[in-house]
Coordinates of C-alpha atoms in Angstrom, one line a residue:
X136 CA 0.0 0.0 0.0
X137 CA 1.1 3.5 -1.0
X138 CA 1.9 5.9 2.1
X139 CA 0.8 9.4 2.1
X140 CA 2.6 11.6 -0.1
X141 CA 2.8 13.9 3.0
X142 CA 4.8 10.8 4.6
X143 CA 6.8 10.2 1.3
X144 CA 7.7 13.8 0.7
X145 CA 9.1 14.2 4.2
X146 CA 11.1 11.0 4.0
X147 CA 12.3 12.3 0.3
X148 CA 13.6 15.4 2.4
X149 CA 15.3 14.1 4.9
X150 CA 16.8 10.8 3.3
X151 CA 18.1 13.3 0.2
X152 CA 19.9 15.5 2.8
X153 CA 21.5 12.8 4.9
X154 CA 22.8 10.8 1.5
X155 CA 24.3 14.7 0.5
X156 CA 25.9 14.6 3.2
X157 CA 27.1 11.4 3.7
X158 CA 28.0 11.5 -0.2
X159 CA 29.8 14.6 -0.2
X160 CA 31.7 14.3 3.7
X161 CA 32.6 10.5 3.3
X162 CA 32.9 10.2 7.2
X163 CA 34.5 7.8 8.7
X164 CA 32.1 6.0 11.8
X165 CA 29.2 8.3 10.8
X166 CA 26.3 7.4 12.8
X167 CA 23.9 4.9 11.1
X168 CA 20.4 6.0 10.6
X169 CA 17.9 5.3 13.2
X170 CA 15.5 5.3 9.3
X171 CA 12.3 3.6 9.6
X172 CA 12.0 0.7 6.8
X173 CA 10.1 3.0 4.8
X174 CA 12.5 5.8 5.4
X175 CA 15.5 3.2 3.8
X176 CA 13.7 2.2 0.8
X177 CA 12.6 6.1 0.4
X178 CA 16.4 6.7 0.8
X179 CA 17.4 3.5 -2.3
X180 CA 14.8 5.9 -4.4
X181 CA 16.7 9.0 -3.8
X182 CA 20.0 7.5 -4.5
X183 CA 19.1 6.0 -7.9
X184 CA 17.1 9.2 -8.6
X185 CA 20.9 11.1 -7.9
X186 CA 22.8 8.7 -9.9
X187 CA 24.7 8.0 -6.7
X188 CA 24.3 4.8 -6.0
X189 CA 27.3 3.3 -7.1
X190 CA 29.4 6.0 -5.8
X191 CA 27.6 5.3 -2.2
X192 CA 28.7 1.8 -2.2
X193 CA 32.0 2.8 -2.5
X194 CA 32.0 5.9 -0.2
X195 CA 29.3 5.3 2.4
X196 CA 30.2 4.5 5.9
X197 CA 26.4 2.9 7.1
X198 CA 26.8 -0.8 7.8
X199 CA 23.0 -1.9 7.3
X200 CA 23.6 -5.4 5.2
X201 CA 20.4 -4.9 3.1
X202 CA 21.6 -1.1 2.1
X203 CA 25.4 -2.6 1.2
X204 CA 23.9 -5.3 -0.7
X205 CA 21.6 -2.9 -2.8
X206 CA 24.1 -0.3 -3.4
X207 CA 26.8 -3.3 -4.7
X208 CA 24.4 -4.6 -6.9
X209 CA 24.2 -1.0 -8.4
X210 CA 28.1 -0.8 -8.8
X211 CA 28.1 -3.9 -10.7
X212 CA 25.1 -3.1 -12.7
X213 CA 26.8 0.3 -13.7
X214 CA 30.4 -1.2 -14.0
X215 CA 29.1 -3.7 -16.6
X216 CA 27.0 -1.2 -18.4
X217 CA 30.0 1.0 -18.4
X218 CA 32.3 -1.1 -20.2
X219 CA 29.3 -1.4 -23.2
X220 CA 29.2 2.1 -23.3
X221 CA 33.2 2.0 -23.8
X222 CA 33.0 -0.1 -26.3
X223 CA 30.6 1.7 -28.1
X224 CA 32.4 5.3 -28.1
X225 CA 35.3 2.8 -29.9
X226 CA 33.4 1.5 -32.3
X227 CA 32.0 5.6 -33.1
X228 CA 35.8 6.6 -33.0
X229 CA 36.8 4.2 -35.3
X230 CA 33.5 4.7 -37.6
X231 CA 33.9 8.6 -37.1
X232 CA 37.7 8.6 -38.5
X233 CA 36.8 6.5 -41.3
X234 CA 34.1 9.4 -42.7
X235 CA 36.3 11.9 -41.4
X236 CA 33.7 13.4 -38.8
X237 CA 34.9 15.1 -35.8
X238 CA 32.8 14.6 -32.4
X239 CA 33.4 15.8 -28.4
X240 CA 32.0 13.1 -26.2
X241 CA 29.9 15.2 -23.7
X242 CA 30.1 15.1 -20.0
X243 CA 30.2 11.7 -18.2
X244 CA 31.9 10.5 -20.9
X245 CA 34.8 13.6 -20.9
X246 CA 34.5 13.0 -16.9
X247 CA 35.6 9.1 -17.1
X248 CA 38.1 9.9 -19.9
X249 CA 40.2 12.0 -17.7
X250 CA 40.3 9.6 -15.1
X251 CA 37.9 11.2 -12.4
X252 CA 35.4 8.5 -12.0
X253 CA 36.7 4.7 -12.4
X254 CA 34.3 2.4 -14.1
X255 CA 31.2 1.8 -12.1
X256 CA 31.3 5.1 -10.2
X257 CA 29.2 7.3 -12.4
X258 CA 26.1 5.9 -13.8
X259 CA 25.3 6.9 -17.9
X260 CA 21.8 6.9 -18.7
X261 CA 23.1 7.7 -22.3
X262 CA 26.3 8.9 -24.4
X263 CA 25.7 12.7 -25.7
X264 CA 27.8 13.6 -28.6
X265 CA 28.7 17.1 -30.6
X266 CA 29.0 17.6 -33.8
X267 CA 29.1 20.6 -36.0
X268 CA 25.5 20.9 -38.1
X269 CA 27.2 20.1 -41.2
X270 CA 28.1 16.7 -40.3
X271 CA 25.0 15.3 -38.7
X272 CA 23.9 13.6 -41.9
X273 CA 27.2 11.3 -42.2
X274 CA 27.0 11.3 -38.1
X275 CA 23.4 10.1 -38.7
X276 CA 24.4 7.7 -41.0
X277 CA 27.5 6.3 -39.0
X278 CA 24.6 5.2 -35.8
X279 CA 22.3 3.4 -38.4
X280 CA 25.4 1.4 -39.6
X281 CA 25.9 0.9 -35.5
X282 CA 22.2 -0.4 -35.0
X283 CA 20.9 3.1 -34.0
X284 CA 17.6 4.6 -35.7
X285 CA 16.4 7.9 -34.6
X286 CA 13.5 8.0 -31.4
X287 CA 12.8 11.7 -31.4
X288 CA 14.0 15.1 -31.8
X289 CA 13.7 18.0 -29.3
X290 CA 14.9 21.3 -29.7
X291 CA 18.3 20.7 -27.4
X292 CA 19.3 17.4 -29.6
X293 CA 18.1 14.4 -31.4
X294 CA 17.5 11.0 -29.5
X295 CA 19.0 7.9 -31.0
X296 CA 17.8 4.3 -29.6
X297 CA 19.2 0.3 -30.8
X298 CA 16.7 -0.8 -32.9
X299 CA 14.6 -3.2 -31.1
X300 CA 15.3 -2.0 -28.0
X301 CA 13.3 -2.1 -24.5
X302 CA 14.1 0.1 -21.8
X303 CA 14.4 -1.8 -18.1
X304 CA 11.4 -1.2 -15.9
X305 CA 12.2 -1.4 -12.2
X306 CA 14.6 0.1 -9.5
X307 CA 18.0 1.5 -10.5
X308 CA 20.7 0.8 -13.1
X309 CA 20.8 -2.0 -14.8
X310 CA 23.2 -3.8 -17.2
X311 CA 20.8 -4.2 -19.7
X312 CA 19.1 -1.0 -19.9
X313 CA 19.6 0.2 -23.8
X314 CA 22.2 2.5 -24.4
X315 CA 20.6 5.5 -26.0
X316 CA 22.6 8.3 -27.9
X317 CA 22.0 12.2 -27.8
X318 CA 23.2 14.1 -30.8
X319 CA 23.9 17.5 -30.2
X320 CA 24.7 21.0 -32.6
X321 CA 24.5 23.3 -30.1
X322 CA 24.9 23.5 -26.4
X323 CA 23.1 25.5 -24.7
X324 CA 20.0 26.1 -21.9
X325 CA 16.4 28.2 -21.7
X326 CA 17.3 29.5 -18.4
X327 CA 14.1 30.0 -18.4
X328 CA 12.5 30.7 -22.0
X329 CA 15.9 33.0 -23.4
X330 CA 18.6 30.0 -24.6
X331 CA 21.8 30.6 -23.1
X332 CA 24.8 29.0 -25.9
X333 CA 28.2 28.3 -25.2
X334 CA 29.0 25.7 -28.4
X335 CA 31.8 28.1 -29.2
X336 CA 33.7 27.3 -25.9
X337 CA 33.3 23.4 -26.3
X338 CA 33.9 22.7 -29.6
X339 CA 37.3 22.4 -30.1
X340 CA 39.1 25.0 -32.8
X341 CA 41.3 22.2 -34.6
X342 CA 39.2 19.2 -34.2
X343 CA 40.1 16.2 -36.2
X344 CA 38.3 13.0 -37.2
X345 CA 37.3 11.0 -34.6
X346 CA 36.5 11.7 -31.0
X347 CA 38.4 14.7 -29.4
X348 CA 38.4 16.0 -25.9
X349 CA 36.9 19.3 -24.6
X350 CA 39.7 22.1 -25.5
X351 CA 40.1 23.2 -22.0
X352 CA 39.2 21.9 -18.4
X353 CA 37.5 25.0 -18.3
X354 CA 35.7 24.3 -21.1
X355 CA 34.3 20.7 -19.8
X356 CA 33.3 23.0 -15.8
X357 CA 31.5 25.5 -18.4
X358 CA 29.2 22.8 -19.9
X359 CA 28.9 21.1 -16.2
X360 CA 28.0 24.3 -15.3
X361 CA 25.4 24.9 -18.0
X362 CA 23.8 22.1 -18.0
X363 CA 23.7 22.1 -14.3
X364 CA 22.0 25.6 -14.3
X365 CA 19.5 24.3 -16.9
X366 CA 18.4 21.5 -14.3
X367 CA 18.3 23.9 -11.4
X368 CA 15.9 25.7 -13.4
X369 CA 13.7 23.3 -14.4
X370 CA 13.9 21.9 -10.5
X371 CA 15.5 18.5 -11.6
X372 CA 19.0 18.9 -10.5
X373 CA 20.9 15.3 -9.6
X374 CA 23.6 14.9 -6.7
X375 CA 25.6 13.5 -9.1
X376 CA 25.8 16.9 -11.1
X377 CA 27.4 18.4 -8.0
X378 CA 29.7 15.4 -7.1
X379 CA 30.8 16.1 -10.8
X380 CA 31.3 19.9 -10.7
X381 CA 33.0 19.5 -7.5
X382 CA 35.1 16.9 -8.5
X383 CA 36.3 18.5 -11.4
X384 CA 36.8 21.8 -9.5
X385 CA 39.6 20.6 -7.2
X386 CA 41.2 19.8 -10.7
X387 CA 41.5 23.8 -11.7
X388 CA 44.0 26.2 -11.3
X389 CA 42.3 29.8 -11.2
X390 CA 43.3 30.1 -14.9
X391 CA 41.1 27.6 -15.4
X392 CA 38.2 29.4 -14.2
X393 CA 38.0 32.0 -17.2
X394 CA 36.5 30.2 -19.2
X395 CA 33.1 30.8 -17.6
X396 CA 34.2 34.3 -19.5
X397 CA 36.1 33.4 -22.3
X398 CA 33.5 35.2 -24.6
X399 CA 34.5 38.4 -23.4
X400 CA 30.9 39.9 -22.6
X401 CA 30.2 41.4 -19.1
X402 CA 27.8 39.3 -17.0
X403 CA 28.3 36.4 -19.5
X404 CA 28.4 33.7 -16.8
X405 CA 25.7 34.8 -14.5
X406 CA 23.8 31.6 -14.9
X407 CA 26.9 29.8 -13.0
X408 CA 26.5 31.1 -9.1
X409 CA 23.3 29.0 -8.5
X410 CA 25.1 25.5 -8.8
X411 CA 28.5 26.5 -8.2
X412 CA 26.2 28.1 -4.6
X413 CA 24.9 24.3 -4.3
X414 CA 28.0 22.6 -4.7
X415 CA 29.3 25.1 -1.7
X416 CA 26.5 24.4 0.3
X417 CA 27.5 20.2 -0.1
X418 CA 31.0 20.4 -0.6
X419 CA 32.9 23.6 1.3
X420 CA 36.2 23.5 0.1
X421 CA 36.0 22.4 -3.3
X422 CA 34.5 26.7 -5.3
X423 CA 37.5 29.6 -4.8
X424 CA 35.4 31.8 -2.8
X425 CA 37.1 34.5 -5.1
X426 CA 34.8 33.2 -8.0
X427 CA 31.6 33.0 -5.6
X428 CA 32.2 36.4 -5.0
X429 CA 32.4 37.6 -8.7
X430 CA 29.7 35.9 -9.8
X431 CA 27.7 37.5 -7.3
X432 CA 28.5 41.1 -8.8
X433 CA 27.2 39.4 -12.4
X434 CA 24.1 37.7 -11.1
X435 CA 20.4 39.1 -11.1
X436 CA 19.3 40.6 -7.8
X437 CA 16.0 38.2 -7.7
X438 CA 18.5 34.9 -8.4
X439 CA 21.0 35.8 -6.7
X440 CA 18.9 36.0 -3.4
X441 CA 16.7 33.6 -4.0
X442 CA 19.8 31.2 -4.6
X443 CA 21.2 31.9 -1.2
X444 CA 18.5 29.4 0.4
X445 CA 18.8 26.5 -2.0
X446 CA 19.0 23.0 -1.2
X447 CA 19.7 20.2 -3.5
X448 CA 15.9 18.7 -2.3
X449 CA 14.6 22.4 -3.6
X450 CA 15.7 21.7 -6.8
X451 CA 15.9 18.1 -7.6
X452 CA 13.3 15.6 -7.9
X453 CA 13.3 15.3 -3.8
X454 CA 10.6 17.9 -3.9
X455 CA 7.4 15.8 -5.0
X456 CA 5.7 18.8 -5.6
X457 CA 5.1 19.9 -9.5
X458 CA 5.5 24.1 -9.5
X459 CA 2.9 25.6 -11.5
X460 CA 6.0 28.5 -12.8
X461 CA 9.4 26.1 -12.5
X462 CA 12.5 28.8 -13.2
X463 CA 10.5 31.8 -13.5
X464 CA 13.3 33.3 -10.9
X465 CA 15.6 33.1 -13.6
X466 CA 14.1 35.3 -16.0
X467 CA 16.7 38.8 -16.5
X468 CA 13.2 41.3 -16.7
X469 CA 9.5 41.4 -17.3
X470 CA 9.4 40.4 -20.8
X471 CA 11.0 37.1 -19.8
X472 CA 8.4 36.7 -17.2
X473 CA 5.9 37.5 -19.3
X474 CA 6.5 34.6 -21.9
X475 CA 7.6 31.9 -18.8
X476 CA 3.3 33.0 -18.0
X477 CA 2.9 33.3 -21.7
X478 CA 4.1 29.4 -22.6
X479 CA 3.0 28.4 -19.0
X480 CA -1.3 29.4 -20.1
X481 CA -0.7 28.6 -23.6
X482 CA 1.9 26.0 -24.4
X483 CA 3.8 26.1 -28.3
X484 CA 3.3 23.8 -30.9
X485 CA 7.1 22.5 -30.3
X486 CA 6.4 22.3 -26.5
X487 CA 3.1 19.9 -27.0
X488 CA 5.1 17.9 -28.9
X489 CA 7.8 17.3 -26.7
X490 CA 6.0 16.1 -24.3
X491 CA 3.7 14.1 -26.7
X492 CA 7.5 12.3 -27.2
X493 CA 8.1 11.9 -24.0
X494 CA 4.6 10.5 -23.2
X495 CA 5.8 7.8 -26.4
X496 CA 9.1 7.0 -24.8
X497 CA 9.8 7.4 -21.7
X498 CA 8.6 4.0 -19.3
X499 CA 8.6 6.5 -16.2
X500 CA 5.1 8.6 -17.6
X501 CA 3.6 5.2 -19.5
X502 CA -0.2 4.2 -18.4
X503 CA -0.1 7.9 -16.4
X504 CA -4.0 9.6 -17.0
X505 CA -2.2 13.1 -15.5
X506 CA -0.1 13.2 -18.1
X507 CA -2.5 12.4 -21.3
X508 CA -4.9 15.0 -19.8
X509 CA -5.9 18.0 -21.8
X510 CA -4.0 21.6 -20.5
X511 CA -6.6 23.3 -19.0
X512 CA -7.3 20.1 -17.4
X513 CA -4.2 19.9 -15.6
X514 CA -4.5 23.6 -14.7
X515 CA -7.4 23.3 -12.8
X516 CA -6.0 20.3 -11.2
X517 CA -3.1 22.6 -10.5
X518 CA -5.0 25.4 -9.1
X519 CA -7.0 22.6 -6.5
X520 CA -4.6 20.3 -4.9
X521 CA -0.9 19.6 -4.9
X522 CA 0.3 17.3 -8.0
X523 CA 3.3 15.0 -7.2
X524 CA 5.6 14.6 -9.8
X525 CA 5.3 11.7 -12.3
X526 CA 9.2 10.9 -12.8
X527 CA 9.6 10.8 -8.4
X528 CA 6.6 8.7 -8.1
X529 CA 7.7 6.0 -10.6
X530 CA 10.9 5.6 -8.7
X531 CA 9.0 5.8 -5.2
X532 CA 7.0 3.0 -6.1
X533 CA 9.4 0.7 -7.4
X534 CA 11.1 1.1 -4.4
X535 CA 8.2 0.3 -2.0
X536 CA 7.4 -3.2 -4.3
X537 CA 7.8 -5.8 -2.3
X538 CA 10.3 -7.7 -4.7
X539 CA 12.5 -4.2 -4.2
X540 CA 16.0 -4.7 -3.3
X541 CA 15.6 -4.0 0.4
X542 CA 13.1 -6.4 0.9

């Protein structure tokens, strides 16, 4: 039976603070829980929600048998799926210098090729690639030959899945959840309808065929950055984005830094002081307080105060809670307000069908009536009761089956 969501949203709370902490401190002999069962299985949802599972097993301190059991069974699951995603960016290499294509391997990918997570750490729910626009039709062409055939296109990237594929439906990684591919020409954010776009600090100036790192460390913290903002705006931010960013920031010299400003515009980076504040608030000593302090000067008043209170169950999934205006704090002045309200009341054409995609392929929102329910529909809904979020409550109740791991 299904607790109260007043029960389950407290438990999300507190269980996603105390795994932040226990994530992001790795204390030795920290106290062990006094969690109620539900509290424990509410705590294995947060950490596969976070993408910290694996990292937990290595780095957690709690000696509850059932908890080590679960989180080991995640590292393997990850480690094994890991070394299929390795050989997959090979076999793109390989295919990529044959038609003379050049492409950056995104984020977790960049993050295990410098050595920063060891295979198993860092869960992949996909491999994200960059390309310039010109070569997306031989790119396209290279993932057909691999057994790729495109899902769906959004206005970030296109979505690439194995033909024949089915995703895995239950609790956490798994080893045989398909390997899906995002092809990106741009990289940038709606932070929260205006698109911020820093593809001119990623891409590298002399790529060659093949895959090719980031240009700069500073480059790969901009996109981590980024696309960490972009999640804090839309209130799905992952502890795993700030074990990244932090991760990577003990890595920089203050040279590195400037590339949040490489473009040479005043205020350019304002969009990075809410996570880099998060990753403060988890992890003390990893941000110079120097670069805290100017992105403070560059940030707008309403963000930057707003940011100051901030916790990672705020903005993550943790907060069951769907927000009738998610990000609107992010909007720069009253015209950006004005279409966050605008697209809020009347959704675009592109906007119905993303989700319309979504609805199509992703298991999480499957057999949901909420969200096959007309607009105005769902507004009213909004307007009379709380509405949990569909992507939290699929992982809440996998976790409270009774065949779930800490059974």
């Amino acid at each position: 039976m299904m607790p109260s969501l007043k029960l389950v949203r407290s438990g999300l709370n507190r269980t996603t603070e105390a795994l932040a902490a226990e994530l992001a401190l790795a204390r030795p002999g920290s106290r062990l829980p006094a969690w109620t069962d539900l509290e424990w299985r509410l705590a294995s949802a947060v950490a596969v929600a976070h993408g910290v599972s694996p990292l937990l097993s290595r780095l957690s301190t709690w000696q509850k048998p059932a908890w080590r059991l679960f989180l080991a069974a995640q590292r393997e699951h990850v480690e094994q799926r890991h070394r299929r995603i390795a050989a997959l960016l090979d076999r793109i290499d390989d295919g990529a210098r044959d038609v003379g294509v050049a492409i950056v391997p995104l984020k977790g990918s960049a993050l295990h090729a410098l050595g920063i997570y060891t295979p198993g750490d860092r869960p992949m729910a996909d491999i994200d690639l960059l390309v310039r626009e010109e070569d997306v039709g031989p790119t396209t062409a290279l993932l057909h030959e691999l057994g790729y055939v495109e899902s769906f296109t959004q206005w970030k990237h296109r979505v690439f899945k194995p033909v024949d594929s089915n995703p895995f439906a239950g609790l956490g990684e798994h080893r045989d959840t398909p390997v899906n591919i995002e092809l990106h020409t741009r990289i940038q954010e709606r932070l929260p309808v205006s698109a911020v776009d820093i593809t001119t600090r990623i891409y590298p100036r002399h790529a060659r065929p093949g895959l090719n790192p980031y240009p700069s460390t500073g480059a790969l913290m901009s996109h981590l950055l980024l696309h960490a903002a972009g999640n804090v705006c839309g209130r799905s931010l992952r502890l795993m984005h700030l074990n990244d960013i932090s991760l990577l920031a003990t890595r920089m010299l203050a040279s590195d830094w400037q590339a949040l400003w490489d473009d040479g515009r005043p205020g350019s980076a304002w969009w990075a002081l809410p996570p880099l504040r998060l990753v403060a608030r988890y992890y003390p000593h990893a941000v110079p307080p120097i670069i805290l302090a100017r992105l403070e000067r560059e940030c707008p008043a309403l963000l930057r105060t707003m940011s100051r209170r901030w916790t990672l169950t705020d903005m993550s999934c943790s907060d069951l809670w769907l927000h009738a205006l998610p990000g609107v704090e992010w909007s720069r002045n009253l015209t950006e307000v004005a279409r966050c309200v605008r697209n809020r009341l009347r959704p675009s054409a592109e906007s119905v069908s993303e989700r319309a995609d979504m609805v199509r392929t992703q298991v999480w929102l499957q057999g949901q009536s909420w969200v096959t329910q007309g607009h105005r529909r769902r507004m009213l809904t909004w307007l009379t009761r709380p509405v949990p979020r569909m992507d939290t409550l699929y992982v809440v109740r996998a976790a409270l089956e009774p065949a779930a791991p800490l059974a």
